């Protein structure tokens, strides 16, 4: 068929909202039974109201009942909802927050049901000798306010169906725990700890204690607890994993100022040192927003070699690290070019599993075996997220990412990813010299990263003749601690400036129509979008930097957020803004878009989940009211049953269509 011409933004595309929503499946976790070597993974299925389905790779069937939702809301973002040990699979159930065990087709709860208490559990580890005892995070929501939720480590007795406290202090409302892990003998336990105002990637600390078993009560206790790595506010240590009974590996960003990257470290007999012979200027982990997302695993029984994920240029890189020599070797394979590798788990000698994402194909749960002295990889797809029912999209329709390093004001470098309009049915625009409209995506966090993995929402727009630009603004992760700390005290300023200046940079001006650029984001990305059309506008000139905007569950009122967001992020803003609301009330006011809604001339679309506890619906209602009172152009849609992000097929479909229609009305057709 001859190629067609049509205005950018109005191309017809086979990538429909229905196609994206109905077959929206992601692999959220993968894990291995260390005894039986059976593999399990968890799928999130939009077609089943976002249910998390725990599957056995061996049988390709669900481990639990058809209505079981293998999801936890510990720290609200969850993760590490399930593990397996010696043929028994343990999992939290989202419906009732209880923990269940499944073995040989028999399923039973192993935590007690108490109507007077609301407990959430996650991040389980099984004692290697007393295998009916599990250590886990316990998050107590009995008094369910952000200021009164209590976090601790507990012991679950799966035989007696009891829960006892293991690590808990009087400051449990300020404290957090993650990654409990037993040494191979079970004589020691390591875990991560942090407290307000830190996030785990800012001041996560690792502790190790001796494990004491009481045969009379069949319980565990700890003694001789020692801090082995990390420091409050200044050094982050994450992801502890035992190489042997005497050696603990973890990631740490300890180092010289200006050259701090999260590299691999080890602790032997309370002495810590870096594993690598010199600092590698790449982060060997992502910020632990969710639990259990380990970036490395051991390849041999002796713990002398590890497979590690690092981040270079916004993409994952695989290394084999020799822990004894401090050397490392990159693993490459042309057949599987992964840009995101997560949930790395050991299976057996030189064999491991992981979840992988690519730029040009759907993601998958993967198995990899390394052979020979050169560690030649053999990748095997265990479970692909590719649709098995929909008609395949035309070959060549995927717009591939182009990473950019933009030099902005003050010679600062900011990282971006550009996707050009792309559709094999079209040769270009029917309007002479037309440049494409652009959607500028702002990731959440703000300590996050927009990766280069295949995202069908982006392809939905690029296949219709839009350009898409992702900005990993100052403060984004995986470029070292110095880049993250650019945002310290500057949230609502530096991120906004980066987005505005990026669009106006010479590189982008040659590619896109800067007067037809929309800014959009979710959560803190929604905040940056709102700030870019309100705070960044001069009160006198009301300069309009963007032609359109979309806020997906975005933050509009920092004062309100400081009181009613969830516990995990309750004090996050203290460093992002430079103090607490009580210490710097003017900053919280002056950087809240809701107070400057009179400046908003940009047409604004607001999408919000009614059950969101991270960014409650009031954040959207207040900015909508402000725009309406000032006779601005705003449209809003609220979704029942949705929390922080879209999980159901119907919401995913409607949100995509609302956004496309909004840009067509406010930006594309308006210019024709």
PDB file of N, CA and C in Angstrom, residues 15 24 32 39-40 59 82 131 136 198 226-227 285 316 348 388 408 483 486 497 509-510 539 588 619 651 656:
ATOM      1  N   UNK A  15      -3.127   0.941  16.902  1.00  0.00           N
ATOM      2  CA  UNK A  15      -2.899   0.844  18.352  1.00  0.00           C
ATOM      3  C   UNK A  15      -4.025   1.600  19.038  1.00  0.00           C
ATOM      4  N   UNK A  24      -3.654  -5.692  28.849  1.00  0.00           N
ATOM      5  CA  UNK A  24      -2.634  -5.088  29.700  1.00  0.00           C
ATOM      6  C   UNK A  24      -2.226  -6.072  30.796  1.00  0.00           C
ATOM      7  N   UNK A  32      12.124 -17.862  43.120  1.00  0.00           N
ATOM      8  CA  UNK A  32      12.494 -19.273  42.994  1.00  0.00           C
ATOM      9  C   UNK A  32      12.449 -19.934  44.363  1.00  0.00           C
ATOM     10  N   UNK A  39       9.991 -22.320  39.862  1.00  0.00           N
ATOM     11  CA  UNK A  39       9.913 -20.888  39.590  1.00  0.00           C
ATOM     12  C   UNK A  39       8.455 -20.438  39.661  1.00  0.00           C
ATOM     13  N   UNK A  40       8.245 -19.262  40.229  1.00  0.00           N
ATOM     14  CA  UNK A  40       6.911 -18.664  40.317  1.00  0.00           C
ATOM     15  C   UNK A  40       7.002 -17.203  39.879  1.00  0.00           C
ATOM     16  N   UNK A  59       3.574 -25.654  36.294  1.00  0.00           N
ATOM     17  CA  UNK A  59       2.241 -26.120  35.914  1.00  0.00           C
ATOM     18  C   UNK A  59       1.475 -25.114  35.063  1.00  0.00           C
ATOM     19  N   UNK A  82       5.116 -12.382  48.060  1.00  0.00           N
ATOM     20  CA  UNK A  82       5.099 -13.845  48.132  1.00  0.00           C
ATOM     21  C   UNK A  82       6.514 -14.410  48.041  1.00  0.00           C
ATOM     22  N   UNK A 131      11.591 -24.263  59.664  1.00  0.00           N
ATOM     23  CA  UNK A 131      11.008 -23.750  58.426  1.00  0.00           C
ATOM     24  C   UNK A 131       9.540 -23.343  58.530  1.00  0.00           C
ATOM     25  N   UNK A 136       8.919 -11.323  58.771  1.00  0.00           N
ATOM     26  CA  UNK A 136       8.269 -10.469  57.777  1.00  0.00           C
ATOM     27  C   UNK A 136       8.134  -9.052  58.321  1.00  0.00           C
ATOM     28  N   UNK A 198      14.087  10.369  56.445  1.00  0.00           N
ATOM     29  CA  UNK A 198      14.757   9.676  55.342  1.00  0.00           C
ATOM     30  C   UNK A 198      13.784   8.869  54.500  1.00  0.00           C
ATOM     31  N   UNK A 226      23.919  -5.126  65.551  1.00  0.00           N
ATOM     32  CA  UNK A 226      24.969  -4.185  65.174  1.00  0.00           C
ATOM     33  C   UNK A 226      24.616  -3.483  63.867  1.00  0.00           C
ATOM     34  N   UNK A 227      24.927  -2.198  63.828  1.00  0.00           N
ATOM     35  CA  UNK A 227      24.837  -1.437  62.582  1.00  0.00           C
ATOM     36  C   UNK A 227      26.071  -1.749  61.748  1.00  0.00           C
ATOM     37  N   UNK A 285      21.713  -0.232  41.571  1.00  0.00           N
ATOM     38  CA  UNK A 285      20.335  -0.486  42.025  1.00  0.00           C
ATOM     39  C   UNK A 285      19.491   0.732  41.716  1.00  0.00           C
ATOM     40  N   UNK A 316      19.471  -0.629  31.741  1.00  0.00           N
ATOM     41  CA  UNK A 316      20.098  -1.675  32.542  1.00  0.00           C
ATOM     42  C   UNK A 316      21.285  -2.285  31.806  1.00  0.00           C
ATOM     43  N   UNK A 348      20.214 -21.705  40.277  1.00  0.00           N
ATOM     44  CA  UNK A 348      21.227 -22.723  40.531  1.00  0.00           C
ATOM     45  C   UNK A 348      22.550 -22.161  40.032  1.00  0.00           C
ATOM     46  N   UNK A 388      -1.897 -12.615  23.480  1.00  0.00           N
ATOM     47  CA  UNK A 388      -2.123 -13.896  22.801  1.00  0.00           C
ATOM     48  C   UNK A 388      -3.434 -13.912  22.031  1.00  0.00           C
ATOM     49  N   UNK A 408      21.639  22.574  29.231  1.00  0.00           N
ATOM     50  CA  UNK A 408      20.700  23.660  29.499  1.00  0.00           C
ATOM     51  C   UNK A 408      21.435  24.821  30.163  1.00  0.00           C
ATOM     52  N   UNK A 483      23.343  13.772  41.145  1.00  0.00           N
ATOM     53  CA  UNK A 483      22.242  14.152  40.254  1.00  0.00           C
ATOM     54  C   UNK A 483      20.920  14.131  41.015  1.00  0.00           C
ATOM     55  N   UNK A 486      20.404  17.262  43.228  1.00  0.00           N
ATOM     56  CA  UNK A 486      20.126  18.551  42.588  1.00  0.00           C
ATOM     57  C   UNK A 486      18.748  19.083  42.988  1.00  0.00           C
ATOM     58  N   UNK A 497      12.042  23.957  35.659  1.00  0.00           N
ATOM     59  CA  UNK A 497      12.959  24.619  34.727  1.00  0.00           C
ATOM     60  C   UNK A 497      13.531  23.636  33.712  1.00  0.00           C
ATOM     61  N   UNK A 509      13.964  22.013  19.420  1.00  0.00           N
ATOM     62  CA  UNK A 509      13.313  22.978  18.522  1.00  0.00           C
ATOM     63  C   UNK A 509      13.408  22.523  17.068  1.00  0.00           C
ATOM     64  N   UNK A 510      14.441  21.746  16.758  1.00  0.00           N
ATOM     65  CA  UNK A 510      14.581  21.260  15.386  1.00  0.00           C
ATOM     66  C   UNK A 510      13.692  20.053  15.100  1.00  0.00           C
ATOM     67  N   UNK A 539       3.475  36.339  37.046  1.00  0.00           N
ATOM     68  CA  UNK A 539       2.178  36.923  37.408  1.00  0.00           C
ATOM     69  C   UNK A 539       1.827  38.078  36.491  1.00  0.00           C
ATOM     70  N   UNK A 588       6.039  26.017  51.382  1.00  0.00           N
ATOM     71  CA  UNK A 588       4.942  25.094  51.095  1.00  0.00           C
ATOM     72  C   UNK A 588       3.801  25.821  50.392  1.00  0.00           C
ATOM     73  N   UNK A 619      -6.567  16.667  46.388  1.00  0.00           N
ATOM     74  CA  UNK A 619      -5.515  17.356  45.645  1.00  0.00           C
ATOM     75  C   UNK A 619      -6.002  17.761  44.253  1.00  0.00           C
ATOM     76  N   UNK A 651     -10.726   1.610  33.134  1.00  0.00           N
ATOM     77  CA  UNK A 651     -10.103   2.893  33.465  1.00  0.00           C
ATOM     78  C   UNK A 651      -8.944   3.190  32.532  1.00  0.00           C
ATOM     79  N   UNK A 656      -6.853   6.808  28.479  1.00  0.00           N
ATOM     80  CA  UNK A 656      -6.134   7.019  27.218  1.00  0.00           C
ATOM     81  C   UNK A 656      -6.970   7.854  26.257  1.00  0.00           C
TER      82      UNK A 656
END
